[in-house]
Structure formats: C-alpha cells, structure tokens
CSV table of C-alpha atoms in Angstrom, one decimal:
chain,number,residue,atom,x,y,z
A,1,UNK,CA,-7.4,16.0,13.0
A,2,UNK,CA,-10.3,18.2,11.7
A,3,UNK,CA,-13.3,17.6,9.6
A,4,UNK,CA,-11.4,19.1,6.7
A,5,UNK,CA,-8.9,16.2,7.0
A,6,UNK,CA,-11.7,13.6,6.2
A,7,UNK,CA,-11.0,11.1,3.4
A,8,UNK,CA,-11.5,13.0,0.2
A,9,UNK,CA,-9.4,13.0,-3.0
A,10,UNK,CA,-8.9,16.7,-2.7
A,11,UNK,CA,-7.3,16.3,0.8
A,12,UNK,CA,-5.1,13.4,-0.4
A,13,UNK,CA,-4.1,15.3,-3.6
A,14,UNK,CA,-3.1,18.5,-1.8
A,15,UNK,CA,-1.3,16.5,0.9
A,16,UNK,CA,0.9,15.4,-2.0
A,17,UNK,CA,1.6,19.0,-3.0
A,18,UNK,CA,-0.8,18.6,-6.0
A,19,UNK,CA,-2.4,21.7,-7.6
A,20,UNK,CA,-6.0,21.8,-6.3
A,21,UNK,CA,-7.1,23.3,-9.6
A,22,UNK,CA,-6.6,19.8,-11.1
A,23,UNK,CA,-9.2,18.1,-8.8
A,24,UNK,CA,-12.1,18.9,-11.2
A,25,UNK,CA,-10.4,16.7,-13.8
A,26,UNK,CA,-11.4,13.7,-11.7
A,27,UNK,CA,-14.8,12.1,-11.8
A,28,UNK,CA,-16.3,9.3,-9.6
A,29,UNK,CA,-18.6,6.4,-10.4
A,30,UNK,CA,-20.3,6.0,-7.1
A,31,UNK,CA,-21.5,2.5,-6.1
A,32,UNK,CA,-23.4,1.8,-2.9
A,33,UNK,CA,-22.4,-1.4,-1.1
A,34,UNK,CA,-18.7,-1.1,-1.9
A,35,UNK,CA,-16.4,-1.7,1.1
A,36,UNK,CA,-19.2,-1.2,3.6
A,37,UNK,CA,-18.1,-0.5,7.2
A,38,UNK,CA,-18.8,1.8,10.1
A,39,UNK,CA,-15.8,3.9,9.1
A,40,UNK,CA,-15.6,5.6,5.7
A,41,UNK,CA,-13.5,2.9,4.0
A,42,UNK,CA,-15.0,3.4,0.6
A,43,UNK,CA,-14.3,7.1,0.7
A,44,UNK,CA,-10.7,6.5,1.8
A,45,UNK,CA,-10.1,3.9,-0.9
A,46,UNK,CA,-11.6,6.2,-3.5
A,47,UNK,CA,-9.4,9.1,-2.4
A,48,UNK,CA,-6.2,7.1,-2.4
A,49,UNK,CA,-6.8,5.7,-5.8
A,50,UNK,CA,-8.0,9.1,-7.1
A,51,UNK,CA,-4.9,10.9,-5.9
A,52,UNK,CA,-2.7,8.2,-7.6
A,53,UNK,CA,-4.5,8.3,-10.9
A,54,UNK,CA,-4.4,12.1,-10.9
A,55,UNK,CA,-0.7,12.0,-10.2
A,56,UNK,CA,-0.2,9.6,-13.1
A,57,UNK,CA,-2.3,11.7,-15.5
A,58,UNK,CA,-0.4,14.8,-14.5
A,59,UNK,CA,3.0,13.2,-15.1
A,60,UNK,CA,1.8,11.7,-18.4
A,61,UNK,CA,0.5,15.1,-19.6
A,62,UNK,CA,3.8,16.8,-18.7
A,63,UNK,CA,5.9,14.2,-20.5
A,64,UNK,CA,3.6,14.0,-23.5
A,65,UNK,CA,3.5,17.8,-23.9
A,66,UNK,CA,-0.3,18.0,-23.5
A,67,UNK,CA,-1.9,21.4,-22.7
A,68,UNK,CA,-4.4,19.8,-20.3
A,69,UNK,CA,-4.2,16.9,-17.9
A,70,UNK,CA,-6.3,13.9,-19.1
A,71,UNK,CA,-9.6,13.3,-17.4
A,72,UNK,CA,-9.3,10.8,-14.5
A,73,UNK,CA,-12.0,8.3,-13.6
A,74,UNK,CA,-12.4,6.5,-10.3
A,75,UNK,CA,-15.0,3.7,-10.2
A,76,UNK,CA,-16.0,2.5,-6.8
A,77,UNK,CA,-16.5,-1.0,-8.3
A,78,UNK,CA,-12.9,-1.2,-9.6
A,79,UNK,CA,-11.6,0.3,-6.3
A,80,UNK,CA,-13.5,-2.1,-4.1
A,81,UNK,CA,-12.4,-5.1,-6.2
A,82,UNK,CA,-8.8,-4.1,-6.2
A,83,UNK,CA,-8.7,-3.4,-2.4
A,84,UNK,CA,-9.4,-7.1,-1.9
A,85,UNK,CA,-7.3,-8.3,-4.8
A,86,UNK,CA,-5.7,-11.0,-2.6
A,87,UNK,CA,-9.1,-12.6,-2.1
A,88,UNK,CA,-10.0,-12.6,-5.8
A,89,UNK,CA,-6.8,-14.2,-6.9
A,90,UNK,CA,-7.1,-17.8,-8.2
A,91,UNK,CA,-4.1,-19.8,-9.3
A,92,UNK,CA,-5.3,-22.7,-11.6
A,93,UNK,CA,-8.6,-22.4,-9.8
A,94,UNK,CA,-7.1,-22.5,-6.3
A,95,UNK,CA,-7.9,-19.8,-3.8
A,96,UNK,CA,-4.9,-18.5,-1.7
A,97,UNK,CA,-4.6,-18.9,2.1
A,98,UNK,CA,-5.1,-15.6,3.7
A,99,UNK,CA,-4.0,-15.9,7.4
A,100,UNK,CA,-2.1,-18.7,9.2
A,101,UNK,CA,-3.8,-20.4,12.2
A,102,UNK,CA,-1.8,-18.3,14.8
A,103,UNK,CA,-2.6,-15.0,13.0
A,104,UNK,CA,-5.8,-14.0,14.8
A,105,UNK,CA,-7.5,-12.4,17.8
A,106,UNK,CA,-7.0,-14.0,21.2
A,107,UNK,CA,-8.7,-13.3,24.6
A,108,UNK,CA,-6.4,-12.3,27.3
A,109,UNK,CA,-6.9,-11.9,31.1
A,110,UNK,CA,-8.0,-8.3,30.6
A,111,UNK,CA,-9.0,-7.9,27.0
A,112,UNK,CA,-7.8,-8.9,23.5
A,113,UNK,CA,-4.6,-9.2,21.6
A,114,UNK,CA,-4.0,-9.9,17.9
A,115,UNK,CA,-1.0,-11.8,16.6
A,116,UNK,CA,0.6,-12.1,13.2
A,117,UNK,CA,2.4,-15.3,12.4
A,118,UNK,CA,2.0,-15.8,8.7
A,119,UNK,CA,5.8,-16.1,8.2
A,120,UNK,CA,7.6,-19.1,9.8
A,121,UNK,CA,10.1,-16.9,11.6
A,122,UNK,CA,7.3,-14.8,13.1
A,123,UNK,CA,5.5,-17.9,14.3
A,124,UNK,CA,8.7,-19.2,15.9
A,125,UNK,CA,9.3,-15.9,17.7
A,126,UNK,CA,5.7,-15.8,19.0
A,127,UNK,CA,5.8,-19.3,20.4
A,128,UNK,CA,9.2,-18.7,21.9
A,129,UNK,CA,8.0,-15.5,23.6
A,130,UNK,CA,5.2,-17.5,25.1
A,131,UNK,CA,7.4,-20.4,26.2
A,132,UNK,CA,5.6,-22.9,24.0
A,133,UNK,CA,7.1,-25.6,21.8
A,134,UNK,CA,7.4,-25.1,18.0
A,135,UNK,CA,4.4,-27.4,17.4
A,136,UNK,CA,2.1,-25.8,19.9
A,137,UNK,CA,-1.6,-26.0,18.9
A,138,UNK,CA,-4.1,-23.1,18.7
A,139,UNK,CA,-5.6,-24.4,22.0
A,140,UNK,CA,-2.3,-24.3,23.8
A,141,UNK,CA,-1.7,-20.7,22.6
A,142,UNK,CA,-5.2,-19.7,23.6
A,143,UNK,CA,-4.7,-21.1,27.1
A,144,UNK,CA,-1.4,-19.4,27.6
A,145,UNK,CA,-2.7,-16.0,26.5
A,146,UNK,CA,-5.8,-16.2,28.6
A,147,UNK,CA,-3.6,-16.1,31.7
A,148,UNK,CA,-1.7,-12.8,30.7
A,149,UNK,CA,-2.7,-9.2,30.2
A,150,UNK,CA,-2.8,-7.9,26.6
A,151,UNK,CA,-0.1,-5.3,27.1
A,152,UNK,CA,2.1,-7.9,28.8
A,153,UNK,CA,1.8,-10.2,25.7
A,154,UNK,CA,2.4,-7.2,23.4
A,155,UNK,CA,5.6,-6.3,25.2
A,156,UNK,CA,6.9,-9.9,25.5
A,157,UNK,CA,6.3,-10.9,21.9
A,158,UNK,CA,7.8,-7.6,20.6
A,159,UNK,CA,10.9,-8.1,22.7
A,160,UNK,CA,11.3,-11.6,21.1
A,161,UNK,CA,11.0,-10.1,17.6
A,162,UNK,CA,7.5,-11.3,17.1
A,163,UNK,CA,4.2,-9.5,16.4
A,164,UNK,CA,1.4,-9.0,18.8
A,165,UNK,CA,-0.6,-5.9,19.6
A,166,UNK,CA,-3.1,-5.2,22.4
A,167,UNK,CA,-6.6,-4.0,21.4
A,168,UNK,CA,-7.1,-0.3,22.1
A,169,UNK,CA,-10.0,2.1,21.7
A,170,UNK,CA,-9.5,5.3,19.7
A,171,UNK,CA,-9.3,7.2,22.9
A,172,UNK,CA,-6.6,4.9,24.3
A,173,UNK,CA,-4.6,5.2,21.2
A,174,UNK,CA,-4.9,9.0,21.2
A,175,UNK,CA,-3.4,9.0,24.7
A,176,UNK,CA,-0.6,6.6,23.7
A,177,UNK,CA,2.7,8.2,23.0
A,178,UNK,CA,2.9,6.6,19.5
A,179,UNK,CA,-0.7,7.6,18.7
A,180,UNK,CA,0.1,11.2,19.6
A,181,UNK,CA,3.3,11.2,17.5
A,182,UNK,CA,1.4,9.8,14.5
A,183,UNK,CA,-1.4,12.4,14.8
A,184,UNK,CA,1.1,15.2,14.6
A,185,UNK,CA,2.4,14.1,11.2
A,186,UNK,CA,1.2,15.0,7.7
A,187,UNK,CA,-0.7,12.3,5.7
A,188,UNK,CA,2.5,11.7,3.7
A,189,UNK,CA,5.8,13.1,4.7
A,190,UNK,CA,7.5,14.7,1.7
A,191,UNK,CA,10.7,16.6,1.3
A,192,UNK,CA,14.0,17.2,-0.5
A,193,UNK,CA,17.5,16.2,0.5
A,194,UNK,CA,20.4,18.0,-1.0
A,195,UNK,CA,20.6,19.5,-4.5
A,196,UNK,CA,20.6,17.8,-7.8
A,197,UNK,CA,20.0,18.9,-11.4
A,198,UNK,CA,16.5,18.6,-12.7
A,199,UNK,CA,15.6,15.1,-13.9
A,200,UNK,CA,15.5,14.5,-17.7
A,201,UNK,CA,13.1,12.0,-19.0
A,202,UNK,CA,12.4,11.3,-22.7
A,203,UNK,CA,9.1,12.7,-24.0
A,204,UNK,CA,6.1,10.4,-24.6
A,205,UNK,CA,5.4,11.7,-28.1
A,206,UNK,CA,1.9,13.0,-27.3
A,207,UNK,CA,0.7,9.7,-25.7
A,208,UNK,CA,0.3,9.7,-21.9
A,209,UNK,CA,-0.4,6.0,-21.8
A,210,UNK,CA,2.7,5.1,-19.8
A,211,UNK,CA,3.6,8.1,-17.7
A,212,UNK,CA,6.3,6.2,-15.8
A,213,UNK,CA,8.0,4.8,-18.9
A,214,UNK,CA,11.8,4.9,-18.7
A,215,UNK,CA,11.8,5.0,-14.9
A,216,UNK,CA,13.9,2.3,-13.2
A,217,UNK,CA,12.4,1.3,-9.8
A,218,UNK,CA,14.2,-0.8,-7.2
A,219,UNK,CA,11.5,-2.5,-5.2
A,220,UNK,CA,12.7,-3.4,-1.7
A,221,UNK,CA,9.2,-4.0,-0.3
A,222,UNK,CA,7.3,-7.0,1.1
A,223,UNK,CA,3.7,-8.1,2.0
A,224,UNK,CA,1.0,-5.8,0.5
A,225,UNK,CA,1.3,-2.0,0.8
A,226,UNK,CA,4.8,-1.5,-0.7
A,227,UNK,CA,4.2,-4.1,-3.4
A,228,UNK,CA,0.9,-2.5,-4.3
A,229,UNK,CA,2.7,0.8,-4.8
A,230,UNK,CA,5.4,-0.7,-7.1
A,231,UNK,CA,2.8,-2.9,-8.9
A,232,UNK,CA,1.1,0.4,-9.7
A,233,UNK,CA,4.3,2.0,-11.0
A,234,UNK,CA,4.8,-1.1,-13.2
A,235,UNK,CA,1.3,-0.6,-14.5
A,236,UNK,CA,2.2,2.9,-15.6
A,237,UNK,CA,5.3,1.8,-17.5
A,238,UNK,CA,8.1,1.7,-15.0
A,239,UNK,CA,10.8,-1.0,-15.1
A,240,UNK,CA,10.3,-2.4,-11.6
A,241,UNK,CA,12.8,-4.9,-10.2
A,242,UNK,CA,11.9,-6.4,-6.9
A,243,UNK,CA,14.9,-7.6,-4.9
A,244,UNK,CA,14.7,-9.9,-1.9
A,245,UNK,CA,17.3,-11.6,0.3
A,246,UNK,CA,17.6,-15.2,-0.9
A,247,UNK,CA,16.9,-16.6,2.6
A,248,UNK,CA,13.6,-14.8,3.1
A,249,UNK,CA,11.1,-15.9,0.5
A,250,UNK,CA,7.8,-14.1,0.1
A,251,UNK,CA,4.6,-16.0,0.7
A,252,UNK,CA,3.8,-17.5,-2.7
A,253,UNK,CA,0.3,-16.3,-3.2
A,254,UNK,CA,1.1,-12.8,-1.8
A,255,UNK,CA,3.9,-12.5,-4.3
A,256,UNK,CA,1.6,-13.6,-7.1
A,257,UNK,CA,-1.1,-11.0,-6.3
A,258,UNK,CA,1.3,-8.1,-6.1
A,259,UNK,CA,3.8,-9.2,-8.7
A,260,UNK,CA,2.0,-8.1,-11.8
A,261,UNK,CA,4.1,-6.0,-14.2
A,262,UNK,CA,7.4,-6.6,-12.2
A,263,UNK,CA,10.4,-8.9,-12.3
A,264,UNK,CA,11.7,-10.6,-9.2
A,265,UNK,CA,15.4,-11.3,-8.2
A,266,UNK,CA,17.3,-12.2,-5.1
A,267,UNK,CA,20.5,-10.6,-3.9
A,268,UNK,CA,22.5,-11.0,-0.7
A,269,UNK,CA,23.5,-7.5,0.4
A,270,UNK,CA,25.9,-8.7,3.1
A,271,UNK,CA,29.0,-6.6,3.1
A,272,UNK,CA,31.7,-8.1,0.9
A,273,UNK,CA,29.4,-10.4,-1.0
A,274,UNK,CA,29.4,-10.4,-4.8
A,275,UNK,CA,25.7,-9.7,-4.9
A,276,UNK,CA,26.4,-6.4,-3.2
A,277,UNK,CA,28.4,-5.2,-6.2
A,278,UNK,CA,25.5,-6.2,-8.5
A,279,UNK,CA,23.1,-4.3,-6.3
A,280,UNK,CA,25.3,-1.2,-6.4
A,281,UNK,CA,25.4,-1.3,-10.2
A,282,UNK,CA,21.6,-1.5,-10.2
A,283,UNK,CA,21.4,1.4,-7.8
A,284,UNK,CA,23.8,3.5,-9.9
A,285,UNK,CA,21.2,3.7,-12.7
A,286,UNK,CA,18.0,3.6,-10.7
A,287,UNK,CA,15.5,6.5,-10.7
A,288,UNK,CA,13.4,5.4,-7.7
A,289,UNK,CA,14.0,3.2,-4.6
A,290,UNK,CA,11.0,2.0,-2.6
A,291,UNK,CA,11.6,0.4,0.7
A,292,UNK,CA,9.0,-1.4,3.0
A,293,UNK,CA,11.1,-2.7,5.8
A,294,UNK,CA,10.8,-1.3,9.3
A,295,UNK,CA,12.6,2.1,9.7
A,296,UNK,CA,16.3,1.7,10.0
A,297,UNK,CA,16.5,-1.9,9.0
A,298,UNK,CA,18.2,-1.1,5.7
A,299,UNK,CA,20.4,1.7,6.9
A,300,UNK,CA,23.4,-0.6,7.3
A,301,UNK,CA,23.3,-1.2,3.5
A,302,UNK,CA,23.5,2.6,2.8
A,303,UNK,CA,19.8,2.7,1.9
A,304,UNK,CA,18.7,5.5,4.2
A,305,UNK,CA,17.3,8.5,2.3
A,306,UNK,CA,20.2,10.6,3.4
A,307,UNK,CA,22.8,8.0,2.2
A,308,UNK,CA,21.0,7.6,-1.1
A,309,UNK,CA,21.0,11.4,-1.6
A,310,UNK,CA,24.8,11.3,-1.4
A,311,UNK,CA,25.3,8.2,-3.5
A,312,UNK,CA,22.6,8.8,-6.2
A,313,UNK,CA,21.7,12.5,-6.3
A,314,UNK,CA,18.3,13.2,-7.8
A,315,UNK,CA,16.8,9.8,-6.9
A,316,UNK,CA,13.3,9.5,-5.5
A,317,UNK,CA,13.1,7.5,-2.3
A,318,UNK,CA,9.8,6.0,-1.1
A,319,UNK,CA,9.9,4.7,2.5
A,320,UNK,CA,6.9,2.8,3.8
A,321,UNK,CA,6.4,1.9,7.5
A,322,UNK,CA,3.7,0.5,9.7
A,323,UNK,CA,3.9,3.0,12.6
A,324,UNK,CA,5.9,5.9,11.2
A,325,UNK,CA,9.7,6.5,11.6
A,326,UNK,CA,9.2,8.4,14.8
A,327,UNK,CA,7.9,7.9,18.3
A,328,UNK,CA,8.5,5.0,20.6
A,329,UNK,CA,7.2,2.5,18.1
A,330,UNK,CA,9.1,4.0,15.2
A,331,UNK,CA,11.4,1.0,14.8
A,332,UNK,CA,8.7,-1.7,15.2
A,333,UNK,CA,7.5,-4.1,12.6
A,334,UNK,CA,3.8,-4.1,11.8
A,335,UNK,CA,1.0,-5.2,9.5
A,336,UNK,CA,-2.4,-3.8,8.5
A,337,UNK,CA,-4.3,-6.1,10.9
A,338,UNK,CA,-2.1,-5.1,13.8
A,339,UNK,CA,-2.4,-1.4,13.1
A,340,UNK,CA,-6.2,-1.7,13.0
A,341,UNK,CA,-6.1,-3.2,16.5
A,342,UNK,CA,-3.8,-0.6,18.0
A,343,UNK,CA,-5.4,2.5,16.5
A,344,UNK,CA,-9.0,1.7,17.6
A,345,UNK,CA,-10.3,0.5,14.2
A,346,UNK,CA,-10.9,-3.0,15.5
A,347,UNK,CA,-12.8,-1.6,18.5
A,348,UNK,CA,-15.0,0.6,16.3
A,349,UNK,CA,-15.7,-2.2,13.8
A,350,UNK,CA,-16.3,-4.8,16.5
A,351,UNK,CA,-18.9,-5.5,19.1
A,352,UNK,CA,-19.0,-6.1,22.9
A,353,UNK,CA,-18.4,-9.8,22.2
A,354,UNK,CA,-15.3,-9.5,19.9
A,355,UNK,CA,-13.2,-7.0,18.0
A,356,UNK,CA,-13.9,-6.5,14.3
A,357,UNK,CA,-12.0,-5.6,11.2
A,358,UNK,CA,-12.3,-3.5,8.0
A,359,UNK,CA,-13.9,-5.2,5.0
A,360,UNK,CA,-10.4,-5.0,3.3
A,361,UNK,CA,-6.8,-4.5,4.3
A,362,UNK,CA,-7.6,-0.9,3.4
A,363,UNK,CA,-4.6,0.5,5.3
A,364,UNK,CA,-2.3,-1.6,3.2
A,365,UNK,CA,-3.9,-1.0,-0.1
A,366,UNK,CA,-4.7,2.7,0.6
A,367,UNK,CA,-1.2,3.5,1.8
A,368,UNK,CA,0.2,1.7,-1.2
A,369,UNK,CA,-1.7,4.0,-3.6
A,370,UNK,CA,-0.6,7.0,-1.6
A,371,UNK,CA,3.0,5.9,-1.8
A,372,UNK,CA,2.7,5.4,-5.6
A,373,UNK,CA,1.1,8.9,-5.9
A,374,UNK,CA,3.8,10.4,-3.8
A,375,UNK,CA,6.5,8.9,-6.0
A,376,UNK,CA,4.8,10.1,-9.2
A,377,UNK,CA,4.4,13.6,-7.8
A,378,UNK,CA,8.1,13.6,-6.7
A,379,UNK,CA,9.1,12.7,-10.2
A,380,UNK,CA,7.0,15.5,-11.7
A,381,UNK,CA,8.4,18.0,-9.3
A,382,UNK,CA,11.9,16.8,-10.0
A,383,UNK,CA,11.5,17.6,-13.7
A,384,UNK,CA,11.4,21.3,-12.8
A,385,UNK,CA,13.2,21.7,-9.5
A,386,UNK,CA,15.7,18.8,-9.2
A,387,UNK,CA,16.8,17.5,-5.8
A,388,UNK,CA,16.7,14.2,-4.2
A,389,UNK,CA,13.1,13.7,-3.0
A,390,UNK,CA,11.7,11.4,-0.3
A,391,UNK,CA,8.1,10.2,0.3
A,392,UNK,CA,7.2,8.6,3.6
A,393,UNK,CA,3.6,7.3,4.3
A,394,UNK,CA,2.7,5.0,7.2
A,395,UNK,CA,-0.1,2.6,7.8
A,396,UNK,CA,-0.8,4.2,11.2
A,397,UNK,CA,-1.1,7.7,9.7
A,398,UNK,CA,-3.5,6.4,7.1
A,399,UNK,CA,-5.5,4.9,10.0
A,400,UNK,CA,-5.6,8.3,11.7
A,401,UNK,CA,-7.0,9.7,8.5
A,402,UNK,CA,-9.7,7.0,8.4
A,403,UNK,CA,-10.7,7.5,12.0
A,404,UNK,CA,-10.7,11.3,11.9
A,405,UNK,CA,-14.5,11.0,12.3
A,406,UNK,CA,-17.2,8.8,10.8
A,407,UNK,CA,-19.6,11.7,10.2
A,408,UNK,CA,-16.8,13.8,8.8
A,409,UNK,CA,-15.7,11.1,6.4
A,410,UNK,CA,-19.1,10.5,5.0
A,411,UNK,CA,-19.9,14.2,4.9
A,412,UNK,CA,-16.6,14.9,3.1
A,413,UNK,CA,-17.4,12.2,0.6
A,414,UNK,CA,-20.9,13.7,-0.1
A,415,UNK,CA,-19.3,17.1,-0.6
A,416,UNK,CA,-16.8,15.5,-3.0
A,417,UNK,CA,-19.6,13.9,-5.0
A,418,UNK,CA,-21.4,17.2,-5.4
A,419,UNK,CA,-18.4,19.1,-6.9
A,420,UNK,CA,-18.0,19.6,-10.6
A,421,UNK,CA,-16.6,16.7,-12.6
A,422,UNK,CA,-18.0,13.9,-10.3
A,423,UNK,CA,-20.5,11.6,-11.7
A,424,UNK,CA,-22.5,8.6,-10.6
A,425,UNK,CA,-23.1,5.3,-12.4
A,426,UNK,CA,-26.4,4.5,-13.9
A,427,UNK,CA,-26.0,0.7,-13.6
A,428,UNK,CA,-23.7,-2.1,-12.6
A,429,UNK,CA,-22.4,-2.5,-16.1
A,430,UNK,CA,-20.7,0.9,-16.0
A,431,UNK,CA,-17.3,-0.6,-15.2
A,432,UNK,CA,-15.5,-1.9,-18.2
A,433,UNK,CA,-13.7,-5.3,-17.8
A,434,UNK,CA,-10.8,-3.7,-19.5
A,435,UNK,CA,-10.4,-1.0,-16.8
A,436,UNK,CA,-10.3,1.7,-19.4
A,437,UNK,CA,-11.5,5.3,-19.0
A,438,UNK,CA,-13.9,4.9,-21.9
A,439,UNK,CA,-17.6,4.4,-21.3
A,440,UNK,CA,-20.8,6.4,-20.6
A,441,UNK,CA,-21.3,8.7,-17.7
A,442,UNK,CA,-24.5,9.5,-15.9
A,443,UNK,CA,-25.6,12.9,-14.6
A,444,UNK,CA,-28.4,11.4,-12.6
A,445,UNK,CA,-27.8,13.6,-9.6
A,446,UNK,CA,-27.4,11.8,-6.3
A,447,UNK,CA,-28.5,8.4,-7.5
A,448,UNK,CA,-26.1,5.6,-6.9
A,449,UNK,CA,-25.6,2.2,-8.5
A,450,UNK,CA,-24.9,-0.8,-6.4
A,451,UNK,CA,-21.8,-2.9,-6.1
A,452,UNK,CA,-22.4,-6.6,-6.1
A,453,UNK,CA,-20.7,-8.9,-8.6
A,454,UNK,CA,-17.0,-8.0,-9.0
A,455,UNK,CA,-16.8,-9.8,-12.4
A,456,UNK,CA,-16.5,-6.6,-14.5
A,457,UNK,CA,-13.2,-5.8,-12.7
A,458,UNK,CA,-11.7,-9.3,-12.9
A,459,UNK,CA,-9.5,-10.7,-15.6
A,460,UNK,CA,-7.7,-14.0,-16.4
A,461,UNK,CA,-4.3,-14.6,-17.9
A,462,UNK,CA,-1.8,-17.5,-18.4
A,463,UNK,CA,1.5,-17.2,-16.5
A,464,UNK,CA,4.5,-19.3,-15.5
A,465,UNK,CA,2.6,-19.8,-12.2
A,466,UNK,CA,-0.5,-21.2,-13.9
A,467,UNK,CA,-3.8,-19.7,-15.1
A,468,UNK,CA,-4.5,-16.6,-13.0
A,469,UNK,CA,-7.7,-14.8,-12.1
A,470,UNK,CA,-6.9,-11.4,-10.7
A,471,UNK,CA,-8.3,-8.0,-10.0
A,472,UNK,CA,-7.8,-5.3,-12.6
A,473,UNK,CA,-6.0,-2.1,-11.6
A,474,UNK,CA,-8.3,0.7,-10.4
A,475,UNK,CA,-6.1,3.5,-11.6
A,476,UNK,CA,-7.7,4.9,-14.7
A,477,UNK,CA,-7.3,8.1,-16.8
A,478,UNK,CA,-8.1,9.0,-20.4
A,479,UNK,CA,-5.5,7.3,-22.5
A,480,UNK,CA,-4.1,5.4,-19.6
A,481,UNK,CA,-3.3,1.6,-19.3
A,482,UNK,CA,-6.1,-0.8,-18.5
A,483,UNK,CA,-4.0,-3.8,-17.4
A,484,UNK,CA,-0.4,-4.8,-16.7
A,485,UNK,CA,1.9,-5.6,-19.5
A,486,UNK,CA,3.0,-8.9,-18.0
A,487,UNK,CA,1.8,-11.4,-15.4
A,488,UNK,CA,3.9,-12.3,-12.3
A,489,UNK,CA,6.5,-14.9,-12.4
A,490,UNK,CA,8.1,-17.2,-9.8
A,491,UNK,CA,9.6,-15.4,-6.8
A,492,UNK,CA,13.4,-14.7,-7.3
A,493,UNK,CA,13.5,-16.2,-10.8
A,494,UNK,CA,14.7,-13.2,-12.8
A,495,UNK,CA,18.2,-11.9,-13.4
A,496,UNK,CA,19.1,-8.9,-11.3
A,497,UNK,CA,19.4,-6.4,-14.2
A,498,UNK,CA,17.4,-3.7,-15.8
A,499,UNK,CA,15.4,-4.4,-19.0
C-alpha cells in the first residue's frame, strides 16, 4: 500500500476502471464531525459512495444519450447517516437490537477475542466449541474464554463452524499469511470470463433518473454489505429479487433496513427440488447475480462465476466475501466486526484497557457501495465490449485501504477537497431531506460545516412492517432518484418471479 492508495474517490473510481476525466464531475459537501475516528473513516465512506454515484451517473448518461455525465454530489451528512442506517431505523417507534449478548469482545488468557453470535446457529456453534450448554450465560462464557489463548479460541470456534477472531495489531496482521494475501490484491477484483455479445438495454429517453432500469438482479446476499449493494441497485431502478433458503431466515430488523426497493422470496435450491427449477427460470433471464456467502458455498448450485458464464453468457456476477477468495482464510465466514479485529482496526481505535471499533460498520457499508459501483461499471463496459463480467470486493481488502495510513488518508482527502468540482457546505441545512442533487453550493474555500442532527437525511414511510423511520440513500446525482420506490416487506413474502 502507498500514500496514493489512500481513501479518495479518485482512487476508488480508477480501481473500478473508471475514466479519471470524469472525477471533476463530482462535488463534495464537507462536514466536520461526520464519522469521527482515528482512521479516515469519513474519507473512505465518501469515496465509496462517490464512486458508486459516479458509476450510476455514467450509466444513466450512456443510456439516456446525454453528451455529458450528470454532476454528482456527495454530502458527508447523507453519507454519515446512511453508514449507520441500521441505528437510525425505527419500526413503529421501536429501535432494532444491534448485537446479541454473545457478540462482543472477551478477555482471554493472553489478550482479546471477538465473537459473533447474532444468528442462533452461530451461537450454538460457539457454545459447542467451548463445551458449554446451550443456555450458558455471558458470565460462563467469559470464565471459559479467560482460561484460553485468543488464537486457541479462534481456531476451536472456527473448526466448529462458529465465528471468533483474535485481536491483532496492524503489524501482526501484515505478517499473517491472510493479511499478506489481501494486501496483494486490488481494491476490487474485476475481470471477464468468456465471450458474449454486447449487452442491449433499452434507452432512457433522455432521462438518467433510473440508470439501472430494466436490469434484473438476483440477490443472494445476507447481513449488511451485500444487501446494501443490492438496495442501491434497487434505488437506481433495477428489479431486485432477494432469494433466501426457507430454513435460514434473516434477522428481521436487518432485513428491514436493507430491504428497501426490493422483493424477498424463499427457494430451496437442493438438487431435484421443484424450487430449483423456479430458480433456474429466474436465472435464465437475470442480468446480474450478486452473492454474499463465503467463497465456494454456492458452487454446488452452479453459481460460481465460471459456471454462470457458461449457463448465462453476458451476465454480471458480483461476489462479496469477508476475507477474499484467496489465502488460508479464503473459505472462512466473517463479519465487519470480526474483520476490524483481525486487521488491526480494533487495536488502532482502542486503548490499553480495551479494543475499540469504528463509528460505523464502515467496512460493510463501504464495501457494499463499492460492489454496487463495480456492478454498474461492469454493465456499462458490457454495453460496448460484451463478455461475462465479475466483480469481487472483500471486507478485508477495504480494511487494508482504510489502514493504508492515517496521515495518508487525511492528506488524500484534503487533496481531493482542493480539486476542481469539490465544494463545502455553508451550513447544516445544506442537505435536502429529499436526498436530491438540487440545492445551493458554497465556494467558501476550506471552511467546513458541522454534522450533528441527522434529521435532514432521515425519512418516514408506511409499510407492511409498520411505520418506518429510515436513512435516505446517499447516492446522488443531477436528475437521479432521491428515495426508493417502495418500502421493504416481510422476509420471504414475495413470489419468486420478475416484475
């Protein structure tokens, strides 16, 4: 990693294969106090959203026959609010539960370990690996872990199919075989598999409002990062159908937060099952498949990028993972909180007394927007060049980008703010509650507005789940959408068919 790899929109955009001459089309509303941390979280979040918005504007201009890509606006207030969308969600006034009691940091005999046990099956595997009964208390788990080393716990829980990661410093992660493998990869892996005729999409009649209109997206993701990507594609007009196995329901509040704009169905893909035939019919007319399971988990269903290239030439395949599909941890499960612990982020953000955490699940949200940006760019490239295209981001690779250097990150952001097309806000009312690209811009030099009350970037809507308060989308460009066309519905309640 070098200083030039620091979190800037220009770096993210060029990593997607974007034309650097389009970067000046983007302007930034800078707000101090947004996503404050020791690491450049605000800059990373801004860069991920900016690259996604620019990719959307580029595709919209292409399909609408515009001579120039619409202006893109990134507001730190909108970005900071969206990056903690799960915390702003209210369902009939009720706030969601973020982490289960056994999802936390624990002291071990030689350091710290963090576990993830939000899902019942992960909780059961954690307790089984520790030799504890299913109803074990927090105190019992703490006593058990205090007698073991952090790496011993990490290995034992992983072997049982659970989730636990030992705390490492950035230097320790750099020496780890997986850390070295991740550092050697591009920010987002991109490529073409096989040949296919260039994609044909209907024109948008001079209106770039919905650049992804007409795209059919099979959403095979879970938790936050993948669903954020597909939620963004739905915002931009894609027909997004999330498909889950019937015996593995998503956490209700998590589904609500990331389900805007989509439909949700369940299908059992077990070989020979009737649902498999239904899935194959959906796949036969899909334009994009996005997966968020650990690498290799869906290969038995013919859903590797290579298999999809043979069965559905010309499709775009987005594949999200925690650790990357390479190295000794390439097949492991993982979540944002655990990647923070392994890669040194928790060490940087913590103290001598206890590890810390980022002000948002920024690896999840940031990687989600990078994934959406990669899909949009792949669609744009396919209009000219054809081919089956794949996009592969990883939470650990986004973490490597974030930790490339605190000084480098903040210096890069300052440089970005000094380039043409970047603006600062003159007041906290700059953000429109509609999330549109309209509004006044300030040319007040290096002055910054502050980020405090997130109200300008929150909205409310009725839904089948109740009255929702939610964070508005941060992806904004001139003529682009300001909100999703539909609220989320109950998990698995929709028919498995395209609109």
